[in-house]
């Protein structure tokens, strides 16, 4: 884990409220793994006070990218970053996705901005010869992100883009196709979606890893602010920032 | 090597410099050691330890507020036994003071914890948390009751072979009366302050943003309050003070020393700038040089009213 | 005209809407009336009045802190007599509730002030400031003494023909005990909170930045603390509450009502956004519409724990 | 007094640490008087929280300018403003200089950034046919501002620019020249300088107005945060923001 003074290369708007921030930091780029996140001090002032966590969306050479939606003060500041500015980044944090497992097809399931970690993951999965199938969902077309996804099917609550319904409903309706194949699911999105994805995987006994969210204060294990219930030990919380953000679906009980 | 002497004493405890990391904001030292050289700072205060492991509160546990944050961790900790077994071996490797913070729900539990820990050489002092606002049993009750504070101090002192610091709650009318109670019961110093009780609501769900309903407010927002508490103690009670509350820069730290603190603790800032404790050392030297202060300890209580 | 009913009651006092301007942050209404239409808001609370004019503290009186400010004005005011003579004629022109805030150094002075003011029709209620932290005699002492609070309340109630609100100090262990004392002594409501005691030092001169040494902390920094105090009172004492502390937006105001406030006061925010009390009206209506709240008063204490 | 959403036209650096911020607001420009100030909310956030007061440096058509030195968080934010941004300005506040009086020569005395209100004042004085003599001082050459001054003599503590000494010492050494003329002094600068200027005026019985500073919370008379001792009534404070910032030297006791 490092503290890096990363240089802003560009801020690009790729959707109604979806932005890519490309940053330069050789140290972070060299050490990043898909599913890990960076924790960004978006301003030099006390406003906002705490760092903001973002999945590493992609890595290229000395550069890495985050993908974000503007939801509050911190993301608003990020959205206004200018090329050449420096940003204080801590990373790469958390454990990331494990590419291991007995599968040939990787099924990516994204809900809204949960699409963020997948460009990087897809790249790494392709490197080791996995086949990629993507499902991306959102409330409306504007919330459904397919950036750098492969073989992607979409679902929207209002039917404005692809399947009408949730992304997990879409997945359910499609899963029969992969009945005789060795698959592994990689999911990321809001907790409600991850919960239904978890249920889906349990019912069908499919191997899956999910990237979770939690409010955080530190992002590296010292504040105990980001617990998630361990599924195996009732007396134990796991930390999203340190033990996660990626967990095997079997390991946690989502709130 | 600078000519400025940064060393300070907190009662009988000698520190390389006044920079301590506050309980609950540094875990047991391992994560933060990726960012700083623990050998360079005065010491660290462990997350509050209780006799048995505590799972802590149900999330959501933290939320940002203007220039601050609320937390209700609920003293989640691994318990004294596990601490001795798994954390001490790591901490042993460092030449820094380890101050063990203890939280308990009864006088007996405080005593029991102290007994189990006091023979461990790696531990330099105890900080007794009588003031955690986020735990139902004990917690606030002790912190708001002078007699209880005195009793805990007295009993812990009896069994401790190390200096004992009492960490005071700011959620009282006159903190100096608690400092006096601690002093009279034998405390070697007081730590001031713990967090202020606060809350926040989600206006859509009408639920508290912190599952525990209330949480402890920390960060720059509370600095003026913390400074006033330190000053109040300094002007009323003759006991060493460890200043805590909203320190985010070396300038903030200097303010605390001027107001009366012999040493200070960095809390919330560790979450944001985990390396600040180390970078602050040089800034303090430069300040002393500029102000022609040969020994940083001379700053303590040097206010001019 | 919106269908949403914004009117509220604070005990016997009916308000057009819950928006009040806090004592000491609106003077006697004239300057702020350049920015807002006083007829549109619930009312204003005057700067604390004392029997005789008070010059107030020597400057420096104000300083910014992280998301807040410290003030030690020292209750500078023109005195009851001058107020009646020169300010009432101006205030008469408005159809808004005028709440007269009184500060004094003795029970007798509180009573005397109330007597002089209570026959003035323009005044709708009294807010008794037992909690100003910046005055040497009285001030903090009253605010920290339940018996004194009860005594003042009782005596003021005897001579007042108007509703009496007691403005509580947050610098106490259990604010709800003070609310209870006020209630039992006959108070119609409590206002919570006044400022938190705080200080700041200049690290070059080592002098306090506020000449009075300590000041009162206000602004967004204290909002979580103020909300927790309101919630504490609401959960423990059955008395109407006027919520105050760090309200800078309509969302903040809604939080206070959810936590238990029947009305709220805007303080420091008036310095920064002097027109916010008026612009907030529409935001509150929109919120109610969105949340399908027919009457804003239903929001009071509607938290879900 | 208005609240105006003023549009940034330009930020220009005119000295080592001296900036001009040109803002567009017809309402404020139309109502401003020399010596008045504007109170600026420099950010949209709580950081910094309070408005920052700045003298109106000049007015042209719909535009007005402030001149500032970057000393802290607020001025740093101002320094970084971009053309086209909007800034929340309250103004014009305070009383301003009175151009009245029995004088033909206006003597301007500025200490450091105290030069700020004078371009506007000089313009207005010239309109009514007054002759302008300027004295400007600073610790070093970098702190001595002569922007848009006329007939200017300078003083620096280190002698790096003009007279070596304070600006009031310079004035003392020059005052004999105007012995038989009707003069009025207009001063602005740090309190220490204003105090010695006040003493200077008292000794020689010269009419003078000085623009003072104070920490402020509101800037329009509601907080009582900016008192200055009345010279005529021991029991009275005047308010810098409302009764000032310009006072007749005889009316106040400087701290
Ligand atoms: C491990 C991890 C990875 C993340 N990756 C991404 C990502 O790649 N792209 C992205 O856009 N967002 C991501 N998030 C969420 C992102 O951190 C928040 O959107 C961001 O912190 C909001 O900051 P803000 O100051 O703009 O909003 P705030 O003003 O802080 O809050 C605005 C809204 O966002 C919610 N919010 C704030 N923090 C979080 C959080 N940590 N998690 C969920 N909701 C939050 C608040 O409850 C509030 O409703 C991630 C979060 C975590 C924990
Ligand atoms: C009526 C009036 C007119 C002014 N006109 C100008 C002007 O034309 N140009 C200009 O550059 N400055 C002017 N000032 C001073 C200016 O307001 C401060 O420099 C500014 O508020 C500092 O803000 P900051 O956030 O950058 O600094 P902060 O971080 O707030 O403070 C930095 C330093 O500046 C000092 N400071 C802060 N506020 C004031 C203040 N109000 N007065 C004096 N010192 C202060 C602080 O004590 C501190 O040492 C004026 C002040 C007043 C009261
Ligand atoms: C997340 C968090 C956890 C904390 N846990 C403890 C604790 O276990 N024991 C304790 O004595 N204080 C605890 N504290 C209080 C801090 O040690 C410190 O007193 C307080 O945060 C004020 O300092 P700060 O403003 O610098 O953070 C905790 C604070 C935070 C923010
Ligand atoms: C400059 C200033 C002066 C104040 N004067 C008074 C006063 O005279 N009487 C009083 O009861 N409260 C006074 N207050 C307290 C406010 O009414 C209010 O309780 C407090 O500021 C908290 O609210 P806020 O955070 O919205 O400002 C004053 C506050 C400020 C900032
Ligand atoms: S965010 Fe601090 S422990 Fe996870
Ligand atoms: S700054 Fe508020 S009264 Fe002058």
Coordinates of C-alpha atoms in Angstrom, one line a residue, chain D residues 7-230:
Chain D
X7 CA -19.2 36.5 -12.7
X8 CA -15.4 36.2 -12.7
X9 CA -13.9 38.1 -15.6
X10 CA -10.2 37.7 -14.7
X11 CA -7.6 37.0 -12.1
X12 CA -4.5 39.0 -12.7
X13 CA -1.3 38.8 -10.8
X14 CA 0.2 42.3 -10.4
X15 CA 2.9 41.7 -7.8
X16 CA 4.8 39.0 -6.0
X17 CA 1.7 38.2 -4.0
X18 CA -0.8 40.7 -5.2
X19 CA -3.8 39.8 -7.3
X20 CA -6.7 41.6 -9.0
X21 CA -10.0 39.8 -9.3
X22 CA -12.4 41.4 -11.7
X23 CA -16.0 40.6 -11.3
X24 CA -19.1 41.4 -13.1
X25 CA -22.2 42.6 -11.2
X26 CA -24.1 45.6 -12.4
X27 CA -25.9 46.0 -9.1
X28 CA -22.8 46.1 -7.0
X29 CA -20.9 48.2 -9.5
X30 CA -23.7 50.7 -9.7
X31 CA -23.9 51.2 -6.0
X32 CA -20.3 51.1 -4.9
X33 CA -18.6 54.0 -3.2
X34 CA -14.8 54.3 -2.7
X35 CA -13.8 52.8 0.7
X36 CA -16.7 50.4 0.8
X37 CA -16.1 46.7 0.7
X38 CA -17.6 43.5 -0.6
X39 CA -18.0 40.4 1.5
X40 CA -17.2 37.3 -0.6
X41 CA -18.3 33.7 -0.1
X42 CA -15.2 32.3 -1.8
X43 CA -16.4 28.7 -2.2
X44 CA -19.7 26.8 -2.5
X45 CA -18.7 24.6 0.5
X46 CA -18.4 25.1 4.2
X47 CA -14.7 25.6 3.6
X48 CA -14.0 28.3 4.3
X49 CA -17.2 28.9 6.2
X50 CA -17.4 32.7 6.6
X51 CA -17.3 35.4 3.9
X52 CA -14.1 37.3 3.4
X53 CA -14.1 41.1 3.2
X54 CA -12.3 43.0 0.5
X55 CA -12.2 46.7 -0.3
X56 CA -13.6 47.6 -3.7
X57 CA -10.5 48.5 -5.6
X58 CA -12.1 49.9 -8.7
X59 CA -15.3 50.1 -10.6
X60 CA -15.7 50.2 -14.4
X61 CA -19.2 49.9 -16.0
X62 CA -20.7 46.6 -14.8
X63 CA -17.4 45.4 -13.4
X64 CA -15.7 45.9 -10.1
X65 CA -12.3 44.8 -9.0
X66 CA -10.8 43.7 -5.7
X67 CA -7.1 43.6 -5.0
X68 CA -5.8 41.0 -2.6
X69 CA -2.8 39.3 -1.2
X70 CA -2.9 35.5 -0.7
X71 CA -2.6 34.9 3.0
X72 CA -4.8 31.9 3.8
X73 CA -7.4 29.5 2.6
X74 CA -9.9 32.0 1.4
X75 CA -7.6 34.1 -0.6
X76 CA -6.0 30.9 -2.1
X77 CA -9.4 29.9 -3.3
X78 CA -9.9 33.3 -4.9
X79 CA -6.6 33.2 -6.5
X80 CA -7.6 30.1 -8.4
X81 CA -10.9 31.4 -9.7
X82 CA -11.5 30.8 -13.4
X83 CA -13.1 33.1 -15.9
X84 CA -16.8 32.5 -16.1
X85 CA -17.2 31.0 -12.6
X86 CA -19.7 32.7 -10.4
X87 CA -18.9 34.1 -6.9
X88 CA -21.4 34.9 -4.2
X89 CA -20.8 38.5 -3.3
X90 CA -22.4 40.7 -0.7
X91 CA -22.1 44.4 -1.1
X92 CA -21.4 47.0 -1.3
X93 CA -20.9 47.1 2.5
X94 CA -19.8 49.8 5.0
X95 CA -19.7 53.5 4.7
X96 CA -16.9 54.4 2.4
X97 CA -14.7 57.6 2.3
X98 CA -16.3 60.9 2.4
X99 CA -15.1 63.1 -0.4
X100 CA -16.4 66.2 1.4
X101 CA -14.2 68.7 3.2
X102 CA -12.2 71.8 2.9
X103 CA -9.2 70.6 0.9
X104 CA -7.7 70.8 -2.5
X105 CA -5.0 68.1 -2.2
X106 CA -5.9 64.6 -1.2
X107 CA -3.0 62.8 0.4
X108 CA -3.3 59.0 0.0
X109 CA -1.3 56.9 2.6
X110 CA -1.2 53.2 2.0
X111 CA 0.5 50.4 3.9
X112 CA 0.9 47.1 2.1
X113 CA -2.3 45.8 0.7
X114 CA -3.9 48.9 2.2
X115 CA -3.4 50.2 -1.3
X116 CA -6.5 48.3 -2.3
X117 CA -9.3 50.9 -2.0
X118 CA -7.3 53.8 -3.5
X119 CA -7.6 53.3 -7.3
X120 CA -11.4 53.8 -7.0
X121 CA -11.0 56.7 -4.5
X122 CA -8.4 58.4 -6.7
X123 CA -10.7 58.2 -9.7
X124 CA -13.6 59.7 -7.8
X125 CA -11.4 62.4 -6.2
X126 CA -10.1 63.4 -9.7
X127 CA -13.6 63.7 -10.9
X128 CA -14.3 66.4 -8.4
X129 CA -11.0 68.1 -9.2
X130 CA -8.9 67.2 -6.3
X131 CA -5.1 66.9 -6.6
X132 CA -3.7 63.6 -5.6
X133 CA -0.5 62.8 -3.8
X134 CA 0.3 59.2 -2.9
X135 CA 2.5 57.6 -0.3
X136 CA 2.8 53.9 -0.3
X137 CA 4.8 51.7 2.1
X138 CA 5.7 48.1 2.7
X139 CA 8.2 46.0 4.4
X140 CA 10.1 45.3 1.2
X141 CA 9.7 46.3 -2.4
X142 CA 7.4 43.3 -2.9
X143 CA 5.0 44.5 -0.3
X144 CA 4.8 48.1 -1.6
X145 CA 2.0 48.5 -4.0
X146 CA 1.6 51.6 -6.3
X147 CA -1.1 50.2 -8.6
X148 CA -2.9 53.1 -10.2
X149 CA -1.6 55.6 -7.8
X150 CA -0.6 59.2 -8.9
X151 CA 2.4 61.2 -7.8
X152 CA 3.5 58.3 -5.6
X153 CA 6.5 58.2 -3.2
X154 CA 7.4 54.9 -1.7
X155 CA 8.8 53.8 1.6
X156 CA 10.1 50.4 2.6
X157 CA 11.4 49.1 5.9
X158 CA 14.5 47.7 4.2
X159 CA 15.0 50.6 1.9
X160 CA 14.7 48.3 -1.1
X161 CA 12.2 50.7 -2.8
X162 CA 12.2 54.4 -2.1
X163 CA 12.6 55.9 1.3
X164 CA 14.0 53.7 4.0
X165 CA 11.5 53.7 6.9
X166 CA 7.8 53.6 7.4
X167 CA 5.3 55.3 5.1
X168 CA 4.3 57.6 8.0
X169 CA 7.9 58.6 8.5
X170 CA 8.1 59.3 4.8
X171 CA 5.0 61.4 5.1
X172 CA 6.4 63.3 8.1
X173 CA 9.5 64.1 6.1
X174 CA 7.5 65.4 3.2
X175 CA 4.6 67.1 4.9
X176 CA 6.3 70.5 5.1
X177 CA 5.8 70.9 1.4
X178 CA 2.1 71.1 1.8
X179 CA 2.2 73.5 4.7
X180 CA 0.1 76.2 3.2
X181 CA -2.3 74.0 1.3
X182 CA -5.6 72.6 2.3
X183 CA -5.1 68.9 2.5
X184 CA -7.1 65.8 3.6
X185 CA -5.5 62.5 4.3
X186 CA -7.0 59.2 3.3
X187 CA -5.2 56.2 4.9
X188 CA -5.5 52.5 4.8
X189 CA -3.2 49.8 6.1
X190 CA -2.4 47.7 9.1
X191 CA -3.4 49.0 12.5
X192 CA 0.1 49.8 13.6
X193 CA 0.5 52.1 10.6
X194 CA -2.9 53.6 11.1
X195 CA -2.1 54.3 14.7
X196 CA 1.0 56.2 13.8
X197 CA -0.9 58.0 11.0
X198 CA -3.5 59.0 13.5
X199 CA -0.9 60.3 15.9
X200 CA 0.6 62.2 13.0
X201 CA -2.7 63.8 12.1
X202 CA -3.5 64.7 15.7
X203 CA -0.2 66.4 16.2
X204 CA -0.6 68.5 13.1
X205 CA -4.3 68.8 13.3
X206 CA -4.9 67.4 9.8
X207 CA -8.2 66.2 8.7
X208 CA -8.0 62.5 7.9
X209 CA -10.1 59.4 7.3
X210 CA -8.8 55.9 7.7
X211 CA -10.1 52.6 6.5
X212 CA -9.7 50.0 9.3
X213 CA -9.7 46.2 9.5
X214 CA -11.2 43.8 12.0
X215 CA -12.0 40.2 12.0
X216 CA -15.6 39.8 11.0
X217 CA -18.2 37.2 11.0
X218 CA -21.1 38.8 9.2
X219 CA -19.9 42.1 7.6
X220 CA -23.3 43.8 7.9
X221 CA -23.9 44.6 11.6
X222 CA -25.7 41.6 13.0
X223 CA -23.0 39.7 14.9
X224 CA -21.2 42.5 16.9
X225 CA -18.0 40.7 16.0
X226 CA -16.0 43.8 14.7
X227 CA -16.1 46.4 17.4
X228 CA -13.6 49.3 17.6
X229 CA -13.5 51.7 20.6
X230 CA -15.3 55.0 20.1

